[in-house]
Amino acid sequence: MSKTYYVTTPIYYVNDKPHIGTAYTTVAADALARFHRLKGEKVFFLTGTDEHGQHVARAAERAGVSPQEWVDTMVVYFKEVWERLNISNDYFIRTTDPKHVEVARKFIQKLYDKGDIYLDVYEGWYCVPDESFWLPSQLVDGKCPQCGREVELVQEENYFFRLSKYADRLLKHIEDNPDFVQPEIRRNEVLSFIRQGLTDQSISRKKLRWGIPLPFDESQVMYVWFDALLNYISAIDYGLDDEKFLSIWPADVHLIGKEILRFHAIIWPAMLMAADLPLPRCVYAHGWLTVEGEKMSKSKGNVISPHELIDEFGVDAYRYYFLREFSFGYDGNFSRESMIVRYNADLANALGNLVSRVIAMVERYRDGSVPEPSGCKGDADAPLREAASEVFGRVDTAMERFAFNEALQHIWDFVDAVNRYVDETAAWDLFKNPSQSDRLDEVLYNQVESLRLLALLLVPYMPNAGEEIWRKLGYEDSIHQHHLPAEAGWGLFPPGRKVNKGKPLFPRIQR
Ligand code: MSP
């Protein structure tokens, strides 16, 4: 049996509601999960919420409720927005789930029994919003080097994880496996960080109550990052159901933002090595989004909720814009203007018009029934067939590299090729001339066949649009039961079927 393709997002802190930055990772992960399902693979797609830690406890305190009440309220905002964004996760993990708590305690006990965890005194600085420990030498102007906010002095007896013990093995693993940390710039960052030497990590907090108590010392709770990283294996029943766990683990990719790279590319693999578990195949760190040129922040009041944009542009356009506009590994800037431009050019004009035109021609010239291909060829056919036969392979190669924007570029190259075909074959002229009737049949069939392929190609990125085109082509079953490249061959559309005009896919946005 082939292994399940396992893709994860980070689990989100529930101190705040989701915004377009947090949704960025999840939308990308969803497209990836759907792409692998489209290929006919078994997929496990995980997302969830990170509910322990000091800043969640403080957010609850500020709201005047218990931490549990707080997280129970906040988690709903995440579930709601994922549902609206058509996120197809197979499981939703919460770190307050009893199952997660049980697995995390088992895991840490294993490392303690092995001697990889020991008690010592921690003295240093702690950034509460980032939940990160820092050495005095790492601070920038006395503030958190990552987010620039105030840090707090921590001095307490903590348990430490022997991270240093795994430094050489980790370095070798990253050197030997060029794809383990992606993109390249992040891999270099991790390599140089490890080469500077790794110190053991504090992995417990004494004064905090909101966390998972250590099984070997109930007076301390697990450091929130140690707890959080374990979600990737607790969700698939590590230590509870070996058969299930082994059919899914290791993860094929952990998609994360660049600021949480060290946790995923250094601490997490070392934790797995300590537990004698295989490492994930890849950790991919994407860039950060700014809004109209500025970092999103509550104080600036420029935090954008996905709901706002979904209300205005629709779910598919939302997904399309974020995957198409930015190069995943790099930082990007959101602007309403660029979203409107993309929407009108790519969705309303190139794609939406193409679908309407083709359906309208079948209705007008063949009473809505897709004709049998006549075999009457023309010069325009070969370039169309070539574009159709190459597009999936190109998309696949781009998706292998998590280049969502390139994958969509290839699909739109195909959209352009079909639009050219429609223009060049000029069905409206063929219709005027009865001797061209066979050619008209062939041309219309080829156009419809192109839309069939296009609908399938779109499914991972714009599931609703894919399904709608499917309906317009007269299919009654779900497009999600169909696969590529299995059904990429030319000529699979059954002639004689009635098309349905329906509503336009992406009505133009007037400005
Ligand atoms: N809880 C941790 C992750 C634990 S994973 C074991 C965490 N949560 S977070 O809610 O702060 O961030 C989650 C993800 O959202 C990160 O991948 C982060 O990069 C992403 N983003 C948050 N703001 C972002 C932007 N402005 N732009 C792009 N992604 C950003 O970290």
Coordinates of C-alpha atoms and ligand atoms in Angstrom, one line a residue, residues 8-26 48-52 55 78 95 129-131 146 224-232 255-260 263-264 268 284-291 294-296 330-332, ligand 1:
T8 CA 0.4 20.1 7.8
T9 CA -0.1 23.7 8.6
P10 CA 1.2 25.3 11.8
I11 CA -1.3 25.2 14.6
Y12 CA -2.5 28.7 15.2
Y13 CA -2.4 30.6 18.4
V14 CA -5.9 31.4 19.6
N15 CA -5.0 34.7 21.3
D16 CA -6.4 36.5 18.2
K17 CA -8.8 35.9 15.4
P18 CA -7.5 34.6 12.1
H19 CA -6.4 37.1 9.5
I20 CA -5.1 37.0 5.9
G21 CA -1.6 36.2 7.1
T22 CA -2.7 33.1 9.1
A23 CA -5.0 32.0 6.3
Y24 CA -2.1 32.2 3.8
T25 CA -0.4 29.0 5.1
T26 CA -3.8 27.2 5.3
G48 CA -5.5 23.0 14.2
T49 CA -4.9 25.4 17.2
D50 CA -2.1 26.0 19.6
E51 CA -4.0 26.6 22.8
H52 CA -1.6 26.6 25.7
H55 CA 0.1 34.7 25.9
F78 CA -10.8 29.4 13.1
T95 CA -3.6 21.0 22.0
P129 CA 3.9 37.0 22.3
D130 CA 6.4 34.8 20.4
E131 CA 6.7 32.3 23.3
Q146 CA 12.2 38.6 16.3
V224 CA 4.3 25.6 24.7
W225 CA 6.5 25.0 21.7
F226 CA 7.5 21.5 22.8
D227 CA 3.8 20.8 23.4
A228 CA 2.7 22.4 20.0
L229 CA 5.2 20.6 17.8
L230 CA 3.9 17.2 19.1
N231 CA 0.5 18.0 17.4
Y232 CA 2.0 16.6 14.2
L255 CA 4.3 24.2 5.6
I256 CA 5.2 27.1 8.0
G257 CA 6.0 30.8 8.0
K258 CA 9.6 31.8 7.9
E259 CA 9.6 33.1 11.5
I260 CA 9.0 29.7 13.0
F263 CA 11.4 25.3 15.8
H264 CA 10.5 23.2 12.8
W268 CA 11.4 19.3 16.1
Y284 CA 8.9 24.5 3.7
A285 CA 9.0 28.1 5.1
H286 CA 7.0 30.7 3.2
G287 CA 7.4 34.5 3.2
W288 CA 5.4 37.1 5.1
L289 CA 2.6 39.3 3.8
T290 CA 2.4 43.0 4.4
V291 CA -0.7 45.0 3.8
E294 CA 3.0 47.8 6.1
K295 CA 3.3 45.0 8.6
M296 CA -0.2 44.0 9.8
Y330 CA 9.2 35.2 -0.6
D331 CA 7.6 38.1 1.2
G332 CA 4.7 39.7 -0.6
Ligands
MSP1 N1 1.4 28.5 17.3 C1 2.6 28.8 16.5 C2 2.9 27.6 15.6 C3 3.0 26.3 16.2 S1 3.2 25.0 15.0 C4 3.7 23.7 15.9 C5 2.4 30.0 15.7 N2 1.2 30.4 15.5 S2 0.7 31.8 14.8 O1 -0.7 31.8 14.8 O2 1.4 32.9 15.3 O3 1.2 31.7 13.3 C6 0.9 30.7 12.5 C7 1.3 30.9 11.0 O4 0.7 32.1 10.5 C8 2.8 31.0 10.8 O5 3.2 30.1 9.8 C9 3.0 32.4 10.3 O6 4.1 32.5 9.5 C10 1.7 32.7 9.7 N3 1.5 34.1 9.6 C11 1.1 35.0 10.6 N4 1.1 36.2 10.1 C12 1.6 36.2 8.8 C13 1.7 37.2 7.8 N5 1.5 38.4 8.0 N6 2.1 36.7 6.6 C14 2.2 35.4 6.3 N7 2.1 34.5 7.2 C15 1.9 34.9 8.5 O7 3.4 30.6 15.3

